[in-house]
Coordinates of C-alpha atoms in Angstrom, one line a residue:
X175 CA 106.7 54.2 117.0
X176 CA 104.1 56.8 118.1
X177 CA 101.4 57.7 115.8
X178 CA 101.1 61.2 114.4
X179 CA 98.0 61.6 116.9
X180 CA 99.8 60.6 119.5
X181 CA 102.3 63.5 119.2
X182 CA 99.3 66.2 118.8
X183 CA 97.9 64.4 122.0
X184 CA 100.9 64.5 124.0
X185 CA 101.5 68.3 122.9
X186 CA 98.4 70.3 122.6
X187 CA 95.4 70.1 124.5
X188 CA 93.5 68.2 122.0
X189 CA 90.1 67.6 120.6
X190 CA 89.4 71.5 120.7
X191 CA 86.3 73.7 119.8
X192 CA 86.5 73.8 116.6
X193 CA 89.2 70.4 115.7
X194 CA 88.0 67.1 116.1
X195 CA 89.3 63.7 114.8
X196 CA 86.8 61.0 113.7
X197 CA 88.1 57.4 112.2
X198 CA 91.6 59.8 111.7
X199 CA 90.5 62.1 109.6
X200 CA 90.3 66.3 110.7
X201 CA 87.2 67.8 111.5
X202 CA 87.4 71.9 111.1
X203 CA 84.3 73.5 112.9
X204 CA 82.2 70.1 112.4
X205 CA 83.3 70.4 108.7
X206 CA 84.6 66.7 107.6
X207 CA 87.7 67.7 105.5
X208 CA 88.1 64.9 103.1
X209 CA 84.5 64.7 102.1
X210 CA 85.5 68.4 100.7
X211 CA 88.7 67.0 99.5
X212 CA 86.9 64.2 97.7
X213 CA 84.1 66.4 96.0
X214 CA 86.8 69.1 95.0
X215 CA 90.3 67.9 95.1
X216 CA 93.5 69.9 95.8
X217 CA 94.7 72.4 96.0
X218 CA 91.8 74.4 97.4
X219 CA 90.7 77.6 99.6
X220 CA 87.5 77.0 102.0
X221 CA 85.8 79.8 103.9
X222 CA 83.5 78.9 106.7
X223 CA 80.8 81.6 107.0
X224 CA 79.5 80.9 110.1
X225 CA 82.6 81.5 111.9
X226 CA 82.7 85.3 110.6
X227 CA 79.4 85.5 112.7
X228 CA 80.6 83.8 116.2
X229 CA 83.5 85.7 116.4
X230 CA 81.8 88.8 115.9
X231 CA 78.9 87.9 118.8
X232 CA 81.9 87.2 121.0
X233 CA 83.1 90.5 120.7
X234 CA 80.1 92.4 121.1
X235 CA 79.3 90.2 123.9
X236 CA 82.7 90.8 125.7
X237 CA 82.9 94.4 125.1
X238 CA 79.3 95.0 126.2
X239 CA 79.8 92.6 129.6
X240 CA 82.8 94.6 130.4
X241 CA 80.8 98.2 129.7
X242 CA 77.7 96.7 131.9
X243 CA 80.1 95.4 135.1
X244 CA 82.6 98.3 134.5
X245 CA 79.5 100.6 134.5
X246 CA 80.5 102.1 131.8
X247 CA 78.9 105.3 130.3
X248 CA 79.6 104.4 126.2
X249 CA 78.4 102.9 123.6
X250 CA 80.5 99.8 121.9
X251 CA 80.7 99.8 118.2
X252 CA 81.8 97.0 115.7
X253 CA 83.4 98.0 113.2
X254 CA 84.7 95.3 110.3
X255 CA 88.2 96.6 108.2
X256 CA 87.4 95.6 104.9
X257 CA 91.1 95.5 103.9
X258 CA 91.0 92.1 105.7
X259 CA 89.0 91.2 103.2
X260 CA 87.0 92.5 100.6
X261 CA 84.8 89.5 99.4
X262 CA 81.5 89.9 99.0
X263 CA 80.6 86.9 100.6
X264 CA 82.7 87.8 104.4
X265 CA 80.7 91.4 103.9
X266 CA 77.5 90.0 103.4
X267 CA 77.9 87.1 106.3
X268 CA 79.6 90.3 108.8
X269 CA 76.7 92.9 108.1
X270 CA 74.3 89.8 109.2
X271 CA 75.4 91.2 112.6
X272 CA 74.3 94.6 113.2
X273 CA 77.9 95.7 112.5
X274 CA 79.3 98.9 110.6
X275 CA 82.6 99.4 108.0
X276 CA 86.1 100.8 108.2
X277 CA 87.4 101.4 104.9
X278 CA 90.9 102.0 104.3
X279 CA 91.3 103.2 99.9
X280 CA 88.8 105.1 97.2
X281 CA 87.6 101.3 96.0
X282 CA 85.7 100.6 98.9
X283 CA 83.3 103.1 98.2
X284 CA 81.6 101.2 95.3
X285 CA 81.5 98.7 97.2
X286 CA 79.9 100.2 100.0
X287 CA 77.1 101.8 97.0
X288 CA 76.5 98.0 96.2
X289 CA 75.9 96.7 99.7
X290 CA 73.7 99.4 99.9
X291 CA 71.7 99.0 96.7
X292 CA 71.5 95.2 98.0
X293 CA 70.0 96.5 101.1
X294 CA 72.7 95.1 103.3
X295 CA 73.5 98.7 105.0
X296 CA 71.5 101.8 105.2
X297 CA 72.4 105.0 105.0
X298 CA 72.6 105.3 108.7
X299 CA 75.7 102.5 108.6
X300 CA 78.7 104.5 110.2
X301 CA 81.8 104.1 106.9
X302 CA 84.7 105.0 108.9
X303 CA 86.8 106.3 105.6
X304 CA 90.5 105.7 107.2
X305 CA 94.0 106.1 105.0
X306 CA 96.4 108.5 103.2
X307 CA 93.4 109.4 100.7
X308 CA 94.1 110.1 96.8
X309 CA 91.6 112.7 95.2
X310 CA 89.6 109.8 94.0
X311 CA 89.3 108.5 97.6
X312 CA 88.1 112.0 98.9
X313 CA 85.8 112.6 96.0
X314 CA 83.9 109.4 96.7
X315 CA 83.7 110.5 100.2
X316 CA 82.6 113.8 99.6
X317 CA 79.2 112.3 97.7
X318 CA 78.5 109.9 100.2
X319 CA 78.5 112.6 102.9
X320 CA 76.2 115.1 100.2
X321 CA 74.2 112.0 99.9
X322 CA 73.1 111.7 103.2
X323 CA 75.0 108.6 104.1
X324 CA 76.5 108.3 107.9
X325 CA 80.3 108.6 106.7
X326 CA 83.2 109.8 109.0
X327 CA 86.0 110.5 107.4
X328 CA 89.3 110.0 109.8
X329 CA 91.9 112.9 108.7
X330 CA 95.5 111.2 107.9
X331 CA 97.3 114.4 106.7
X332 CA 96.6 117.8 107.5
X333 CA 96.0 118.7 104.0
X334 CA 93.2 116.1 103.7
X335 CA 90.4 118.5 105.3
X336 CA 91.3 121.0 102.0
X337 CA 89.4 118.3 99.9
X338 CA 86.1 118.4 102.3
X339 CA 86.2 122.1 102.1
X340 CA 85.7 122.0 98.8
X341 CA 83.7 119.3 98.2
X342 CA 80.9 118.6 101.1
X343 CA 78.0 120.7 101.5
X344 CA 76.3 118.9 103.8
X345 CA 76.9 118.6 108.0
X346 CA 80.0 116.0 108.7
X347 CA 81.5 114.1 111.4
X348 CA 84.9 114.0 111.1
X349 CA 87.9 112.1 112.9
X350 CA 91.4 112.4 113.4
X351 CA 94.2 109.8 113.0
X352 CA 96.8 110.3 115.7
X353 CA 99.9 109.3 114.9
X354 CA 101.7 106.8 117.5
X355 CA 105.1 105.3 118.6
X356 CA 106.0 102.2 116.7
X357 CA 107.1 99.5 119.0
X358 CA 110.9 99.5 120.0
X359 CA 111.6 96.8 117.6
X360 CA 110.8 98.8 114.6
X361 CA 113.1 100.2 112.6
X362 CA 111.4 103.8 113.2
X363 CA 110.1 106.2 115.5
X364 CA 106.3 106.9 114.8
X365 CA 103.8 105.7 112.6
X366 CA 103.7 107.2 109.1
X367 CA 100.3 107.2 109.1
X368 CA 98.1 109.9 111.3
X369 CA 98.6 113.6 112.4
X370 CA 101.4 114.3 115.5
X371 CA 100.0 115.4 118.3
X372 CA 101.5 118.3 118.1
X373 CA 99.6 119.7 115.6
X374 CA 95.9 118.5 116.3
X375 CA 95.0 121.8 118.0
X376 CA 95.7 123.4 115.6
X377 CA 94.2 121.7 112.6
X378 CA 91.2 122.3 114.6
X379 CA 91.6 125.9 115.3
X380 CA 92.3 126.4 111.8
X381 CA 90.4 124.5 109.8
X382 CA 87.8 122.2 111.3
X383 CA 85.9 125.0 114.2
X384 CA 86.0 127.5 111.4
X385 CA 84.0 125.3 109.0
X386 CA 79.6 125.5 110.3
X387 CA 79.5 121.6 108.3
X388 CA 82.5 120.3 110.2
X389 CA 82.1 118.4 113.5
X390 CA 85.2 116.8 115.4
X391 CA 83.6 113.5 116.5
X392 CA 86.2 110.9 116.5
X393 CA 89.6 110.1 117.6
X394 CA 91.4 107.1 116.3
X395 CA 94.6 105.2 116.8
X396 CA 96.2 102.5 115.3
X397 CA 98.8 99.8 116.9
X398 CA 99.9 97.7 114.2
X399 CA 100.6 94.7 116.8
X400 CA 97.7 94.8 117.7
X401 CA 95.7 94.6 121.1
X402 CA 98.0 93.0 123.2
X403 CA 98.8 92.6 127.1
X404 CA 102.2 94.7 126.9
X405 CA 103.6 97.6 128.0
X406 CA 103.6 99.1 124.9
X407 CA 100.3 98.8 124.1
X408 CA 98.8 99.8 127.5
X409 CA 101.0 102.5 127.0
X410 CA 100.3 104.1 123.7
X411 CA 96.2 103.8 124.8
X412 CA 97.2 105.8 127.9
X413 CA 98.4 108.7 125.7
X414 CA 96.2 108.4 123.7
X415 CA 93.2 108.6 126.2
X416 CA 94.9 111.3 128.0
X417 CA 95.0 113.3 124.4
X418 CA 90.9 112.5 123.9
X419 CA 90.3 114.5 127.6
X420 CA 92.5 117.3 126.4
X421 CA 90.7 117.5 122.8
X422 CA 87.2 116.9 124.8
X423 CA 87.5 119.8 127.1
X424 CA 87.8 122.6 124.4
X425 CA 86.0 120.6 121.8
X426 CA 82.7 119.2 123.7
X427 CA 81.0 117.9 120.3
X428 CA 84.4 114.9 120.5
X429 CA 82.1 111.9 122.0
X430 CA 84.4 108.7 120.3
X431 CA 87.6 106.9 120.0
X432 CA 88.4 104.8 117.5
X433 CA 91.0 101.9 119.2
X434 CA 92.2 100.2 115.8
X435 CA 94.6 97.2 115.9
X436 CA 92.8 94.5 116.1
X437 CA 92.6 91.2 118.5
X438 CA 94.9 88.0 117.6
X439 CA 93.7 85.0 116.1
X440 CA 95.0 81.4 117.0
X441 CA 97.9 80.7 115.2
X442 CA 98.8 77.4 117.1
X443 CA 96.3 74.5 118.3
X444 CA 98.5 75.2 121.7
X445 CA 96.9 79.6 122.0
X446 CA 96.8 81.5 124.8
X447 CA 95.0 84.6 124.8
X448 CA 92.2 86.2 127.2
X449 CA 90.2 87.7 125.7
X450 CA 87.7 88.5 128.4
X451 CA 90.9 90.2 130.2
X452 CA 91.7 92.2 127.0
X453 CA 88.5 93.9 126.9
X454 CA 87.9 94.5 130.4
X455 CA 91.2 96.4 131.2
X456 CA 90.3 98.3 128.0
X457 CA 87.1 99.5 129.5
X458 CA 88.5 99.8 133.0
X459 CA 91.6 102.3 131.3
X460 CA 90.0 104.3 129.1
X461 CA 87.3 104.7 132.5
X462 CA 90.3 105.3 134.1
X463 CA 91.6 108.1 132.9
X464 CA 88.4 109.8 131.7
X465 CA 87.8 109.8 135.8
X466 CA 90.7 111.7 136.5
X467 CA 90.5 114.3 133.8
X468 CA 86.9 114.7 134.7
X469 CA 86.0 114.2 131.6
X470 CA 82.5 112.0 130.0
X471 CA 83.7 108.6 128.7
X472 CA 83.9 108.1 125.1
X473 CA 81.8 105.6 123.1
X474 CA 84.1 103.0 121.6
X475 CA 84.4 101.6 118.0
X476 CA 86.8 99.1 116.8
X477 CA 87.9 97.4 113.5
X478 CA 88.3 94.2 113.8
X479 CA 89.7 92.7 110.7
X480 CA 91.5 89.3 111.0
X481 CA 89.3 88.6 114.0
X482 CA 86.6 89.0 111.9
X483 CA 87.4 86.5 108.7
X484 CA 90.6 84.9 109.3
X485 CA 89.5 82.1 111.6
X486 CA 86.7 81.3 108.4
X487 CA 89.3 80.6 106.2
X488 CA 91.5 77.4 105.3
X489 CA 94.2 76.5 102.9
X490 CA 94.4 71.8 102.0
X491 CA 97.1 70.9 100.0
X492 CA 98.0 67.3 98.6
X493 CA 101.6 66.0 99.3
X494 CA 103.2 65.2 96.1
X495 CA 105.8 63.1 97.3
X496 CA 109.3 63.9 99.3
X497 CA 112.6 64.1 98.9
X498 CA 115.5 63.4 101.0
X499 CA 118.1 66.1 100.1
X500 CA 120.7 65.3 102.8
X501 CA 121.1 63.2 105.7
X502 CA 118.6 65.2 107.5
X503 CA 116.1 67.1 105.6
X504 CA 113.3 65.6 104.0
X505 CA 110.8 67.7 102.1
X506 CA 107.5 67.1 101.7
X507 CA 106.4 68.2 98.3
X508 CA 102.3 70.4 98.4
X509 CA 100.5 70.0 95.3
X510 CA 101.0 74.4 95.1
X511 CA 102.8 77.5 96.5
X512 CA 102.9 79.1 99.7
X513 CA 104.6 82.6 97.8
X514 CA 100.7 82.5 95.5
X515 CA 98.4 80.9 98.2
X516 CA 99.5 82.1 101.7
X517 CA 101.9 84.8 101.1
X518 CA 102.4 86.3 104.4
X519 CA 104.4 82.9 105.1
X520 CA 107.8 84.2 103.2
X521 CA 106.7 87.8 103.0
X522 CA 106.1 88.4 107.1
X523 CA 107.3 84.3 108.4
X524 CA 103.4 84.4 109.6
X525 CA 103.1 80.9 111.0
X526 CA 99.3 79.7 110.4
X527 CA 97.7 76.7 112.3
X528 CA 98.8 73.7 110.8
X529 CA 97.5 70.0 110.8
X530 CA 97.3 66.6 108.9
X531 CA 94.3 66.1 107.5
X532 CA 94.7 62.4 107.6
X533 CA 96.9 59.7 108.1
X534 CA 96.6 60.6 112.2
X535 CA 96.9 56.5 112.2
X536 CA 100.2 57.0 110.7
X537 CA 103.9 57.1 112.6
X538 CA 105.2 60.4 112.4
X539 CA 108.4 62.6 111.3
X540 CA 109.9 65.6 110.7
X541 CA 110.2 67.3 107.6
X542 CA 109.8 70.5 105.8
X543 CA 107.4 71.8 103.6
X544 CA 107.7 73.4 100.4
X545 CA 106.0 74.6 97.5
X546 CA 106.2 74.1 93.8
X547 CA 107.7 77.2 92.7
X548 CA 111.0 77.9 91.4
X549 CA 112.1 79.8 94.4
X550 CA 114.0 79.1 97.4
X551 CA 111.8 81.5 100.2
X552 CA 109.1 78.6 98.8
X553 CA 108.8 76.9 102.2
X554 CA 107.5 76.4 105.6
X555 CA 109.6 74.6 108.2
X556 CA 108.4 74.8 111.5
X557 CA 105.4 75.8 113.6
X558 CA 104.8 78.8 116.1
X559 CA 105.3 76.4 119.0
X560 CA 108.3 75.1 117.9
X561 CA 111.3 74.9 115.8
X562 CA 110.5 71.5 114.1
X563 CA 107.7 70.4 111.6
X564 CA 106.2 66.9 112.1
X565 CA 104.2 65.2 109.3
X566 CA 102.5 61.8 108.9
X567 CA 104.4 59.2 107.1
X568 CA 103.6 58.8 103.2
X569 CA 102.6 55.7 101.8
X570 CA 101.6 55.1 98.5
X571 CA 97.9 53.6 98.5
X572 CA 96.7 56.4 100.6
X573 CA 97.7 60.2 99.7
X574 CA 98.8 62.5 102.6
X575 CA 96.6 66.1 102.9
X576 CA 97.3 69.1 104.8
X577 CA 95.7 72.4 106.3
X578 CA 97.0 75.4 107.3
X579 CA 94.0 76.8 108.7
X580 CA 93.0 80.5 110.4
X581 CA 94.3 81.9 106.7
X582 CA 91.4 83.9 105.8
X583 CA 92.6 87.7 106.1
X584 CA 94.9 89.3 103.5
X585 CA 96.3 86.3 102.1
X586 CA 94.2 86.5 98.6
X587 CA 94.5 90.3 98.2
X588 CA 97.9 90.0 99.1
X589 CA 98.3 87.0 96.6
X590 CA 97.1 88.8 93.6
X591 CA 93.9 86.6 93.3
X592 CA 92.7 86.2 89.5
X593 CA 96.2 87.7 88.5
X594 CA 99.5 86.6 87.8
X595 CA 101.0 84.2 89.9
X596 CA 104.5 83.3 90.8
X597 CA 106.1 80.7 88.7
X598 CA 102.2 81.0 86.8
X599 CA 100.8 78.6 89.5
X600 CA 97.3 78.9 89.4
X601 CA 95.1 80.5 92.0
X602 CA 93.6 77.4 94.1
X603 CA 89.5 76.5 93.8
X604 CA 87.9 78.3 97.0
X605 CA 85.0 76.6 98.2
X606 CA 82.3 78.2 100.3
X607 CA 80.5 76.2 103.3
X608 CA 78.0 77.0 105.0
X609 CA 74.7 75.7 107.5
X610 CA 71.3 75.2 106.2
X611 CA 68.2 76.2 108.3
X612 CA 68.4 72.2 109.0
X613 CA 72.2 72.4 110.5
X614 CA 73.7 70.5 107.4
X615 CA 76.5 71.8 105.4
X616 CA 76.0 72.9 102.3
X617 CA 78.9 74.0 99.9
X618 CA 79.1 75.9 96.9
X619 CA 82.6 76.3 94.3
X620 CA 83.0 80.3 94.9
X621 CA 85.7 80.1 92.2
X622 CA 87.5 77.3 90.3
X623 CA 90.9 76.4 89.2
X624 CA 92.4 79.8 87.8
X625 CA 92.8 78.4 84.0
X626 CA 95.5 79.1 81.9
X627 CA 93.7 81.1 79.4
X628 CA 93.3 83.7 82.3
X629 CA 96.9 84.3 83.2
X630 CA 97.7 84.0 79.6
X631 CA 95.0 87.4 78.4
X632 CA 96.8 89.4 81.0
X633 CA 100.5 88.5 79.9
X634 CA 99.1 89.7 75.9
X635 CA 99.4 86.3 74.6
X636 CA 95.1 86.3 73.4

């Protein structure tokens, strides 16, 4: 019978740049997986740092070749979307890169007040403030603008601009959320977030040419499929350019979009995706248009958010044992929960990367995973390939390990980390790896186990 590595080899173009196998057994990034599983045991969270940095660089460095060839007249910004995740550890690695923030709620602010205590921004660090904002939200925005910091914040209602009328004293770039047509597919019209485009001339009639401390800087939009070669997409970024040359030529102080929606992340070993492409007809369109409506080119920021983190980030789970619950399925058993550890599996049916750690030597089946949890969405049964799920046979001297990988955006704020968990299954370790100035890895416990006495304090029971 083939071996499990023969089945990767026959399907995916395999070693890649980041997977290798050496003496069967996963290498992620250079990282050798079971040393980390020996040292740590399962179940257990790993963030690769350096990967936040590469993919960054290779942004930067694709935007800014396509600005150079396209002759371009615009700056490129990089912008990371905190929501992604908030860690201070991705933040830290990110600002390493000459980058700036998008924050999306009022509890960013703090954090953006410790970063800069730490010296990891300045004051000049554009904080692009997005979201429906709550008074708290506005407030916090309102000193950081007083204070002197480079803050934009992007209106989302037209209310919101009541709240900086009140509150800033001080000379402020502002920017405005349009609003934009949800793909086909969903099951409405427009976005709920942003202002119509009806009524952005307007709001800055009224309210934001009126004001001597208000500037209209920015335009932003948002596709929540993010930057992809479709119709759609090309589309709503038409309209939207279109809409900056008709704000531009009555509001000359408007120098910058905001394109939000961010670039994909492999979610298969077998990913296709050009990235190069991506960013060049970005340039070439928004170059396009500008052209015909005679009109100076905008610079650029975006937020990249998964991009940013969720190639850094791994999930390794233990298989407990299986069970053959008809002719047909067999289940593999993880040593967790997908519902507490990678939640957008049931919530959203994200599929992630997924690949045996070991046991490559090993025939192969298929099978279905689930989690530990009394609940029947606890699964994941087939990859974003294919329909079917194939596994290393178990055996009982040698324990089987798995990785979903690519899982570092969302999953732990979306998880309810250091909270309650599903079924009280405890929050996995997360381990932190990184290079020394020497090239070795070095790896540091971010977090352990979540223990029982945690979950129990917040249920009332100490």
């Amino acid at each position: 019978m083939d071996k499990y590595f023969d089945l990767i080899d026959q399907t995916f173009y395999f070693p890649t740049e980041e997977f290798k196998l050496i003496d069967n057994e996963l290498h992620f990034n250079g990282v050798p997986l079971m040393d980390v599983i020996n040292k740590f045991g399962t179940p257990l969270k790993l963030s690769y740092l350096p990967k936040i940095s590469s993919q960054i660089q290779k942004a930067k460095q694709l935007f800014n070749l396509a600005i150079t060839e396209n002759n371009y007249q615009g700056n490129y910004t990089y912008c990371y979307c905190t929501k992604s995740s908030h860690f201070s550890f991705v933040l830290e690695e990110a600002l390493k890169n000459d980058i700036h923030i998008e924050t999306s709620s009022a509890y960013d602010i703090p954090i953006v007040r410790i970063l800069f205590e730490k010296n990891k921004i300045t004051k000049q660090t554009n904080i692009i403030c997005n979201g429906y904002k709550r008074h708290e939200y506005t407030d916090y925005i309102c000193d950081l603008v007083n204070e002197g910091f480079n803050c934009t914040p992007v209106l989302d209602n037209l209310t919101e601009i009541d709240a900086y009328e009140k509150g800033i004293t001080s000379p402020v770039h502002l920017g405005i959320r349009l609003a934009t047509d949800e793909e086909p597919k969903f099951e409405f019209y427009s976005s709920r977030l942003g202002i119509r485009y009806s009524d952005v001339f307007d709001l800055i009639k009224n309210k934001i040419d009126p004001n001597p401390n208000f500037k209209l800087k920015m335009l932003h939009f948002f596709i929540n499929t993010g930057i992809k070669d479709t119709t759609y997409y090309w589309s709503e970024l038409s309209r939207f350019v279109h809409m900056y040359c008709a704000v531009k030529k009555v509001h000359p102080d408007l120098d910058s979009i905001d394109i939000g929606g961010g670039w994909p992340i492999k979610t298969s070993v077998h990913f296709e995706y050009d990235y190069k492409y991506m960013s060049d007809q970005i340039i070439k369109t928004i170059k396009r248009i500008c052209e015909e409506q005679d009109v100076a080119t905008p610079h650029i920021f975006t937020e990249f958010g998964s991009f940013t983190v969720g190639e850094s980030g791994a999930a390794i789970y233990s298989v407990l044992g299986s069970k053959l619950q008809n002719d047909k399925e067999e289940w593999y058993m993880i040593d967790s929960s997908f519902i507490t550890t990678l939640p957008d599996v049931w919530g959203l049916n994200q599929k992630y990367l997924l690949l045996a750690v070991n046991g490559w030597n090993k025939p192969y089946k298929k099978v279905k995973l689930g989690g530990i949890t009394c609940d029947s969405m606890d699964y994941y049964n087939s990859e974003a390939h294919q329909n079917l799920l194939f596994m290393p046979e178990l055996d009982e001297k040698h324990p089987q390990y798995i990785g979903f990988f690519h899982t570092g955006a969302y999953q732990e704020s979306l998880g309810g980390y250091g909270g309650i968990q599903h079924c009280l299954v405890p929050a996995p370790k997360h381990i932190l790896i990184n290079k020394d100035e020497a090239g070795k890895f070095t790896y540091e416990l971010f977090a352990p186990e979540q223990t029982k006495e945690s979950m129990l304090k917040i249920l009332g029971y100490k």
